[in-house]
Short mmCIF file of C-alpha atoms and ligand atoms in Angstrom, two decimals:
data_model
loop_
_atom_site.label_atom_id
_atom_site.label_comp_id
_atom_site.label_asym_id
_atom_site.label_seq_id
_atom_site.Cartn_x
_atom_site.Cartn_y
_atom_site.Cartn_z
CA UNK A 2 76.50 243.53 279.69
CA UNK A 3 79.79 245.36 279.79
CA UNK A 4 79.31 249.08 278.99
CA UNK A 5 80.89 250.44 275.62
CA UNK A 6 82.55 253.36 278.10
CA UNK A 7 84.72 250.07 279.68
CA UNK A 8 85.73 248.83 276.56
CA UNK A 9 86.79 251.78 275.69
CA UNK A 10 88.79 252.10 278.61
CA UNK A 11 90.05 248.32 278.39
CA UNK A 12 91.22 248.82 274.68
CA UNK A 13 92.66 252.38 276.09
CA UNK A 14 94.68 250.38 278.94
CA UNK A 15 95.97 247.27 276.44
CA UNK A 16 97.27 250.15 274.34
CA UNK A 17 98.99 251.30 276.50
CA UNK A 18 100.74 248.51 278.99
CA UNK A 19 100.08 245.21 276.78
CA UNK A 20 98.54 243.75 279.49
CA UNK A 21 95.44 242.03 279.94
CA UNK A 22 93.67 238.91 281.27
CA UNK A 23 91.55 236.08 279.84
CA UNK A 24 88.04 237.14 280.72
CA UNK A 25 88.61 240.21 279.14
CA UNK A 26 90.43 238.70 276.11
CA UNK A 27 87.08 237.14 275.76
CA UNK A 28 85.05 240.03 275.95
CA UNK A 29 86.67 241.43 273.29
CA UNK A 30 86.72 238.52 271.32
CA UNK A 31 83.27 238.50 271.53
CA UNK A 32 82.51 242.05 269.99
CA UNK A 33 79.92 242.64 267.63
CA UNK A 34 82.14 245.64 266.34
CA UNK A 35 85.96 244.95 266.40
CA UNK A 36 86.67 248.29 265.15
CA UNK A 37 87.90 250.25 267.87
CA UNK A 38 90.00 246.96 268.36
CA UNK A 39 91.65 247.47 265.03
CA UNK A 40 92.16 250.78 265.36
CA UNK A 41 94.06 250.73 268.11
CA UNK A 42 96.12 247.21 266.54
CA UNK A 43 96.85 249.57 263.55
CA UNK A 44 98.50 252.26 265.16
CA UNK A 45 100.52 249.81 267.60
CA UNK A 46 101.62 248.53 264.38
CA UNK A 47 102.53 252.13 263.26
CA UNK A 48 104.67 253.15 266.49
CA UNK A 49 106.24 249.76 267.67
CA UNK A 50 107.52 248.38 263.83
CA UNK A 51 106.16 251.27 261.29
CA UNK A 52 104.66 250.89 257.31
CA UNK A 53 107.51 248.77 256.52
CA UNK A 54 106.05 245.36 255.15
CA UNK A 55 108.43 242.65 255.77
CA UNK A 56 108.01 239.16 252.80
CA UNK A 57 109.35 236.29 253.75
CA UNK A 58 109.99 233.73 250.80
CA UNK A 59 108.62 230.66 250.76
CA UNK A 60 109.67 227.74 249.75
CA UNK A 61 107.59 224.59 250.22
CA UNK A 62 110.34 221.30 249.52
CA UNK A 63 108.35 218.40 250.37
CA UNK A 64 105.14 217.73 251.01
CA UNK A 65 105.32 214.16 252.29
CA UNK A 66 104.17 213.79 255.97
CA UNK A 67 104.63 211.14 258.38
CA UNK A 68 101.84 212.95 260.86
CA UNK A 69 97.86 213.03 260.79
CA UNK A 70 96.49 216.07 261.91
CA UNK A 71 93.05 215.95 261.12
CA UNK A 72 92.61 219.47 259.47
CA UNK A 73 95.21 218.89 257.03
CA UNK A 74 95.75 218.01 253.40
CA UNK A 75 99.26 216.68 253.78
CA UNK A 76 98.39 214.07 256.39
CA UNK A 77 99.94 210.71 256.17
CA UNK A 78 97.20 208.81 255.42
CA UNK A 79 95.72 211.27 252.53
CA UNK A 80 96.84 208.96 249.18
CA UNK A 81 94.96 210.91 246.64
CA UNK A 82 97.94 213.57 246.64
CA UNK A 83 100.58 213.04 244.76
CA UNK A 84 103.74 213.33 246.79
CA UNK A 85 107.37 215.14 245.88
CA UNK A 86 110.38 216.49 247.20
CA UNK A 87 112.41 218.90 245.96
CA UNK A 88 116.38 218.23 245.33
CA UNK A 89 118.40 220.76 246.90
CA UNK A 90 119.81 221.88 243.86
CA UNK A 91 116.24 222.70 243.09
CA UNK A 92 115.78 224.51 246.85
CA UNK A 93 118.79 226.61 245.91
CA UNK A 94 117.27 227.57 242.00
CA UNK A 95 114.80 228.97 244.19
CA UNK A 96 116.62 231.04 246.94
CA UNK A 97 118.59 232.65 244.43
CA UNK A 98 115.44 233.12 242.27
CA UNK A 99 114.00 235.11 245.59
CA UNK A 100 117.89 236.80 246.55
CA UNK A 101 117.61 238.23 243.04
CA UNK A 102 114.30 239.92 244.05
CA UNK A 103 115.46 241.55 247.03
CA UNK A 104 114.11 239.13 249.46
CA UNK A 105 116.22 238.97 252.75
CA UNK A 106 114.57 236.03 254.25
CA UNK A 107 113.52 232.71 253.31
CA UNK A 108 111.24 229.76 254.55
CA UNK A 109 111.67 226.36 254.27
CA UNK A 110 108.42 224.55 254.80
CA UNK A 111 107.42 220.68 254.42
CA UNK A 112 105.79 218.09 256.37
CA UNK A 113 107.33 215.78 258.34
CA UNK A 114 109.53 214.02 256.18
CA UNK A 115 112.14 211.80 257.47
CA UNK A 116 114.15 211.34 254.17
CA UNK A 117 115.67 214.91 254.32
CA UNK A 118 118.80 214.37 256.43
CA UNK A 119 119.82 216.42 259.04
CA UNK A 120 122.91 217.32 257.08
CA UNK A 121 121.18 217.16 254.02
CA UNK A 122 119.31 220.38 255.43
CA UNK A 123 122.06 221.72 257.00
CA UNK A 124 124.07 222.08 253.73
CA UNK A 125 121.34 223.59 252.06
CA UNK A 126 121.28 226.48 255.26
CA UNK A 127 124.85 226.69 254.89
CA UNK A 128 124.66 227.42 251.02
CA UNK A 129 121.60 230.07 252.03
CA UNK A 130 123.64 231.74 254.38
CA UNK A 131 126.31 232.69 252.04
CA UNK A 132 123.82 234.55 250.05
CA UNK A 133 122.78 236.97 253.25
CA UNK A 134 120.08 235.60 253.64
CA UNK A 135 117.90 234.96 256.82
CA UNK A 136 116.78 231.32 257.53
CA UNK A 137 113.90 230.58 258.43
CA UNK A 138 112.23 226.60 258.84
CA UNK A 139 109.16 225.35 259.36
CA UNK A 140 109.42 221.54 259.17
CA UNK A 141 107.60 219.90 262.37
CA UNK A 142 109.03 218.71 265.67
CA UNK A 143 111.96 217.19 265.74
CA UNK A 144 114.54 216.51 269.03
CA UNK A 145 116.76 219.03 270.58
CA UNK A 146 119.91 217.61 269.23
CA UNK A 147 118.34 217.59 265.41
CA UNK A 148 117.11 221.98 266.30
CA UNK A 149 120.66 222.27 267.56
CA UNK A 150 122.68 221.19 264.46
CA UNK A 151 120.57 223.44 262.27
CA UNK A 152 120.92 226.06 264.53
CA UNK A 153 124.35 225.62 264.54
CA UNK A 154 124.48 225.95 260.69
CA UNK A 155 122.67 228.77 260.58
CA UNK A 156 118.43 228.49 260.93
CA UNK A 157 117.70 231.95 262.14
CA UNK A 158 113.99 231.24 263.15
CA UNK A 159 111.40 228.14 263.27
CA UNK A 160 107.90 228.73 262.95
CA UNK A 161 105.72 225.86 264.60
CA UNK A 162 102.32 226.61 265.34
CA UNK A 163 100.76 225.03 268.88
CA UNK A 164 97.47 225.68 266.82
CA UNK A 165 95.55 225.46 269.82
CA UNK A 166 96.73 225.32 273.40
CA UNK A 167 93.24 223.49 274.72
CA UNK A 168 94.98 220.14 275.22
CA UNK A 169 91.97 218.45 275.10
CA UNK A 170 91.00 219.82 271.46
CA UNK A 171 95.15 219.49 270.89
CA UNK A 172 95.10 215.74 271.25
CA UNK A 173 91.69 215.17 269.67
CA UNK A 174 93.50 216.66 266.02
CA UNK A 175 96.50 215.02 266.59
CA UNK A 176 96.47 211.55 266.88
CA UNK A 177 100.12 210.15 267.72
CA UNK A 178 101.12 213.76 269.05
CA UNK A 179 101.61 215.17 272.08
CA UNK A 180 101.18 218.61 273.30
CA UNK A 181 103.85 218.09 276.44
CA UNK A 182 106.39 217.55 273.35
CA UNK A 183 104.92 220.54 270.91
CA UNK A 184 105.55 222.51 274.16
CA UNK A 185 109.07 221.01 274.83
CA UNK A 186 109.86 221.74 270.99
CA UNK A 187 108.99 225.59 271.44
CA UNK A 188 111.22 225.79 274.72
CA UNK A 189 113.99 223.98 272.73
CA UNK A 190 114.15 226.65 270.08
CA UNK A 191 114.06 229.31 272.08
CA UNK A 192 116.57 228.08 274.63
CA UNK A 193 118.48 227.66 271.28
CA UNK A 194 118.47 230.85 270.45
CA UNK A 195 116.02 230.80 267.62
CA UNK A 196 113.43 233.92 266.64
CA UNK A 197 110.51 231.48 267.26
CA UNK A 198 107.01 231.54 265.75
CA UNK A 199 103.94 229.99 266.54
CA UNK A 200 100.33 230.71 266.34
CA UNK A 201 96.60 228.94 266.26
CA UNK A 202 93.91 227.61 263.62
CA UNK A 203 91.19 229.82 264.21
CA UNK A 204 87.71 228.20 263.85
CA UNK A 205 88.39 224.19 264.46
CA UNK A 206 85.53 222.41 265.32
CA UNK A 207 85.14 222.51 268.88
CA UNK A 208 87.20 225.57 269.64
CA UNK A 209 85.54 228.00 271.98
CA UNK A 210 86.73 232.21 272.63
CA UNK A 211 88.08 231.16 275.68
CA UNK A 212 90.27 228.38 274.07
CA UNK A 213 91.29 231.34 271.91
CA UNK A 214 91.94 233.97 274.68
CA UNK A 215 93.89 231.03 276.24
CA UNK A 216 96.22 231.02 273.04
CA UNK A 217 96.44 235.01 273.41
CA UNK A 218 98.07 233.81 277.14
CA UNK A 219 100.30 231.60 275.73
CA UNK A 220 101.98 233.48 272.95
CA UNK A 221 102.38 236.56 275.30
CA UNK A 222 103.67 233.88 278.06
CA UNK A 223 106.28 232.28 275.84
CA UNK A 224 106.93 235.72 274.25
CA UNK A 225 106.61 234.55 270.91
CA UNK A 226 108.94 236.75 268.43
CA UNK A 227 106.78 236.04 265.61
CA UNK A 228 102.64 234.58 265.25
CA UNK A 229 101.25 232.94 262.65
CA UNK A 230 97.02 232.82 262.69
CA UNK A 231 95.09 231.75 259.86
CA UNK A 232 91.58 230.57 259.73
CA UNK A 233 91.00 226.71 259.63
CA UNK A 234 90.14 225.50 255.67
CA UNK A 235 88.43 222.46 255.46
CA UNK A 236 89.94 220.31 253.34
CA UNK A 237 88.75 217.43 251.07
CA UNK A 238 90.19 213.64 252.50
CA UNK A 239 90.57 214.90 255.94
CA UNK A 240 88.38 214.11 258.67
CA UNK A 241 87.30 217.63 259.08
CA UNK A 242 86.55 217.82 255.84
CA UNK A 243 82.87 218.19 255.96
CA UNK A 244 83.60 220.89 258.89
CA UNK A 245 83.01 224.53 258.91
CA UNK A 246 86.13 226.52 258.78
CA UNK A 247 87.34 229.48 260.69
CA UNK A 248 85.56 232.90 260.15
CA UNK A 249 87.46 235.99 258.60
CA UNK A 250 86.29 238.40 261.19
CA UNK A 251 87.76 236.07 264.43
CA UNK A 252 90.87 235.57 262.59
CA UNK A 253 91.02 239.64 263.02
CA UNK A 254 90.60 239.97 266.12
CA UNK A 255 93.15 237.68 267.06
CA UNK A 256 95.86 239.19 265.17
CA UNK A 257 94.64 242.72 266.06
CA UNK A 258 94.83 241.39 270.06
CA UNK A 259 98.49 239.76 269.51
CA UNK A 260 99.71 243.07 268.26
CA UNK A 261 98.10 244.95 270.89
CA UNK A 262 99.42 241.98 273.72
CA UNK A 263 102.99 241.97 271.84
CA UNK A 264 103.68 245.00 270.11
CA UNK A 265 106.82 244.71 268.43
CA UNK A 266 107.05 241.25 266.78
CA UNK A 267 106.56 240.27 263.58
CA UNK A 268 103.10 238.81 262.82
CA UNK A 269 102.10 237.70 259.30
CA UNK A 270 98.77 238.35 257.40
CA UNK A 271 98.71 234.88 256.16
CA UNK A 272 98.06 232.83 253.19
CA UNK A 273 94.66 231.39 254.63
CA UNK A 274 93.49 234.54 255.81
CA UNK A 275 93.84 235.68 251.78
CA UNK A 276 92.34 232.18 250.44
CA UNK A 277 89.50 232.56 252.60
CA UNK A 278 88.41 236.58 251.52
CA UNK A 279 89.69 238.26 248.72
CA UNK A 280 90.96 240.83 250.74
CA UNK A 281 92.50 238.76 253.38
CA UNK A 282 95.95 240.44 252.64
CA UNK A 283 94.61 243.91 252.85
CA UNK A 284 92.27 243.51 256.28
CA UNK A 285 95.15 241.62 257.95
CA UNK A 286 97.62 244.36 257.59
CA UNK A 287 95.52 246.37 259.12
CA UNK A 288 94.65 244.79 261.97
CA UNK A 289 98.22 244.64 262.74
CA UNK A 290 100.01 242.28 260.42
CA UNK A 291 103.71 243.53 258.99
CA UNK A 292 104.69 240.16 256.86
CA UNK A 293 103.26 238.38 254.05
CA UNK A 294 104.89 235.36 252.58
CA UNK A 295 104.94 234.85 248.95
CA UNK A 296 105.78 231.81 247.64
CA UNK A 297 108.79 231.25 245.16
CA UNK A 298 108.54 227.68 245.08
CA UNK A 299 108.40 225.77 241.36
CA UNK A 300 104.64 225.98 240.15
CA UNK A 301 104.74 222.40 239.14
CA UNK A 302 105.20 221.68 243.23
CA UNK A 303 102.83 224.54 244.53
CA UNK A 304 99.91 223.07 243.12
CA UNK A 305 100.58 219.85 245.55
CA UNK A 306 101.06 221.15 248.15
CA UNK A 307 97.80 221.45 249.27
CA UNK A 308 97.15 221.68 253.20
CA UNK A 309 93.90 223.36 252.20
CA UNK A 310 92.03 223.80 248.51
CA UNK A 311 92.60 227.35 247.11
CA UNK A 312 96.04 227.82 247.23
CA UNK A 313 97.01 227.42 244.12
CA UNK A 314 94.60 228.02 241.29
CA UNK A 315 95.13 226.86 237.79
CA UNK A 316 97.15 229.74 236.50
CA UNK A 317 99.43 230.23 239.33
CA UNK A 318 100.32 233.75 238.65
CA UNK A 319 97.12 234.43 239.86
CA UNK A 320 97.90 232.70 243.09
CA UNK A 321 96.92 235.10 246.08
CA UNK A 322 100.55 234.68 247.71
CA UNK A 323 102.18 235.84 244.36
CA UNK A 324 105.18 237.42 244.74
CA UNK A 325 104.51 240.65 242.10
CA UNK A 326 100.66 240.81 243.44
CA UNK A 327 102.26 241.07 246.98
CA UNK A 328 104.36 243.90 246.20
CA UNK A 329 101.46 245.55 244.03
CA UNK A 330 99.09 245.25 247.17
CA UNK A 331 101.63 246.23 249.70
CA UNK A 332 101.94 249.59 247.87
CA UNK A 333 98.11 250.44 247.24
CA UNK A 334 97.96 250.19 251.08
CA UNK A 335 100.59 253.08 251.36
CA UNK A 336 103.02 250.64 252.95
CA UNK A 337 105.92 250.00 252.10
CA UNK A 338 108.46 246.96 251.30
CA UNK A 339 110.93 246.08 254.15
CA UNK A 340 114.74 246.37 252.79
CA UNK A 341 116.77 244.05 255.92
CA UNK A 342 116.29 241.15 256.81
CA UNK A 343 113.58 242.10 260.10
CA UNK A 344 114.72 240.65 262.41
CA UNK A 345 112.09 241.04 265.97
CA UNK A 346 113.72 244.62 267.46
CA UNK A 347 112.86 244.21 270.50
CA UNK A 348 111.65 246.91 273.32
CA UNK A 349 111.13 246.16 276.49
CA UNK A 350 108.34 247.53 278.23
N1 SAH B 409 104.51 220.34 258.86
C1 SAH B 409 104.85 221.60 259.42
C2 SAH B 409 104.76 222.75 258.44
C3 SAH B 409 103.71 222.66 257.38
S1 SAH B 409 102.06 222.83 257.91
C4 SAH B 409 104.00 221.88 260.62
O1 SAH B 409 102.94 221.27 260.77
O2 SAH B 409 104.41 222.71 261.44
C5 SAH B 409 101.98 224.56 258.25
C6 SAH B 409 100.69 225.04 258.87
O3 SAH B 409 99.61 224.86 257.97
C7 SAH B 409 100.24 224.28 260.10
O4 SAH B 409 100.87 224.78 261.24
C8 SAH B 409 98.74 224.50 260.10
O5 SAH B 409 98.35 225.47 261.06
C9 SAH B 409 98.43 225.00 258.69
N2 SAH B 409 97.34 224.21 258.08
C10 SAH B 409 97.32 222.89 257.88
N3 SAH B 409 96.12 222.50 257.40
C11 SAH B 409 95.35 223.62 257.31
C12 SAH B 409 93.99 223.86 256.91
N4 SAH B 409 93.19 222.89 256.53
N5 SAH B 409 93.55 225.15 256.96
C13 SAH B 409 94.38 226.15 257.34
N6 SAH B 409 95.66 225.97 257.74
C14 SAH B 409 96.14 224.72 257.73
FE1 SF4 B 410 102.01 217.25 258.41
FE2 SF4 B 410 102.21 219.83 259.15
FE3 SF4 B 410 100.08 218.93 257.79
FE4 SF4 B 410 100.40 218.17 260.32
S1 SF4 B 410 100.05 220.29 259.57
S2 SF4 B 410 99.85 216.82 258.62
S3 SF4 B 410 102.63 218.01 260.45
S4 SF4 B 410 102.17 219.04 257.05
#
């Protein structure tokens, strides 16, 4: 039993220097009472990137896949979804919808679909970028050459999870995948000069505290500039369907340890985290989240794009990642709404 005077001092030293190793990851992933451990997230948070609140948003353009991850909605082989893809014209109604807002960043997210074009998404970047806008995608692996041509036209950042760096677990999930080439893709983007973002599924069937304390390694390894965590939702016509799901209170810890482990980047309280408890939003940002990203797709498309159920409920205004619900809960925290685009600043420690 490790004495509450050396967690103390553990939390004490991570607060200070960042640094920590796996066993004791896993001791304090194992805490009964996380507190202390949010405490200390929170006012990392505070000094290393302030109250500012930064939204990123999101559009979601197609939700055909070509992949099967086992945990998701989207997969390939799921036929009772019905399918669509958004025509850029449509992408565009969108962006300007969210530039008229104020929003300084935008996501493009889809499965794997091999009908966009590289160009096709390149002249849709292009057309972003003249609005001042940030660029953000998050639409699967793809080769160097295909990362390089949208970097090229202007992608900013690339979120792509490694949702769990137990290779084992990794190629159980993902049948026709390979972690060696998830791997290669993160390298790619940041040897591309890309703001890249990555994170884990919290609670897959299988995964241990030490596989998670292993992810902890690997995002402060790679020096990720931005972490997306979110708790594993089973979904209906998946094979995990009849699974458990991720627990609020792990999905905490993890984002309060990846701010302590990398204080300034950016680090979301995400969508799952707010399907999953009604105050998702609200616990996340402070344990050390600084983004939320609503979605200002078309409602007609939101409703399909369903990598887990409770996204989108029947009135969509009601939808947790609502833009005007956002801003309303980012203010009754005392927190405020980030004005640039925010960018990772970096300090080096
Ligand atoms: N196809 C792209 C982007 C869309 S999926 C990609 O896979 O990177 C975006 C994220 O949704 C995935 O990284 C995964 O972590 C998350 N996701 C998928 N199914 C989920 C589920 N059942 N519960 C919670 N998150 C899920
Ligand atoms: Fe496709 Fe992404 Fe879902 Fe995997 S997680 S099935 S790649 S949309």
């Amino acid at each position: 039993m490790i004495k509450e005077k050396d967690i103390e001092e553990l939390i004490e030293k991570l607060e200070a220097h960042h640094n920590i190793d796996k066993e004791e990851l896993v001791t304090l992933l194992a805490l009964e009472d996380p507190s202390m451990i949010y405490q200390a997230a929170d006012r990392v948070r505070k000094k290393y990137v302030g109250d500012e609140v930064h939204l990123r948003g999101l559009i979601e353009f197609s939700n055909y896949c070509s992949n099967t991850c086992f945990y998701c909605g989207l997969r390939g082989p799921n036929r009772t979804i019905k399918r669509y893809r958004m025509e850029p014209e449509e992408i565009l109604q969108c962006v300007k919808y969210g530039a008229s807002v104020g929003l300084k960043t935008i996501v493009l997210q889809s499965g794997e679909d091999k009908y966009f074009k590289i160009i096709t998404l390149c002249k849709i970047i292009e057309e972003i970028k003249k609005l001042d806008i940030a660029v953000t995608l998050s639409i699967g692996e793809l080769s160097t050459k295909d990362y390089a041509e949208l970097k090229k036209a202007g992608a900013d950042r690339y979120l792509l999870r490694i949702e769990t760096t137990n290779k084992e677990l990794y190629q159980k999930l993902h049948p026709g995948m390979s972690y060696e080439n998830r791997v290669r893709c993160l390298m790619d983007l940041r040897e591309l000069g890309y703001e890249v973002g990555t994170g884990s599924l919290v609670g897959l069937p299988g995964q241990t505290l030490e596989m998670l304390a292993q992810d902890l390694i690997f995002f402060k390894k790679i020096d990720a500039d931005m972490l997306g965590i979110g708790p594993f939702i089973p979904c209906e016509n998946t094979p995990l369907e009849r699974e458990k799901g991720g627990n609020v209170e792990i999905v905490l810890k993890m984002l309060a340890l990846s701010r302590l482990i990398l204080p300034d980047i950016n680090i979301p309280a995400t969508t799952a985290l707010a399907v999953k408890d009604k105050a998702g939003y609200i616990k996340g940002l402070k344990c050390g989240a600084n983004v939320i990203m609503p979605n200002i797709g078309i409602d007609e498309y939101k409703k399909l794009y369903k990598l887990y159920p409770g996204k989108v409920p029947d009135n969509p205004s009601e939808a947790v990642n609502n833009l005007e619900n956002i801003k309303k809960l980012i203010l009754s925290q005392n927190r405020t709404i980030g004005k640039d685009k925010g960018y990772r600043k970096k300090i080096l420690n």
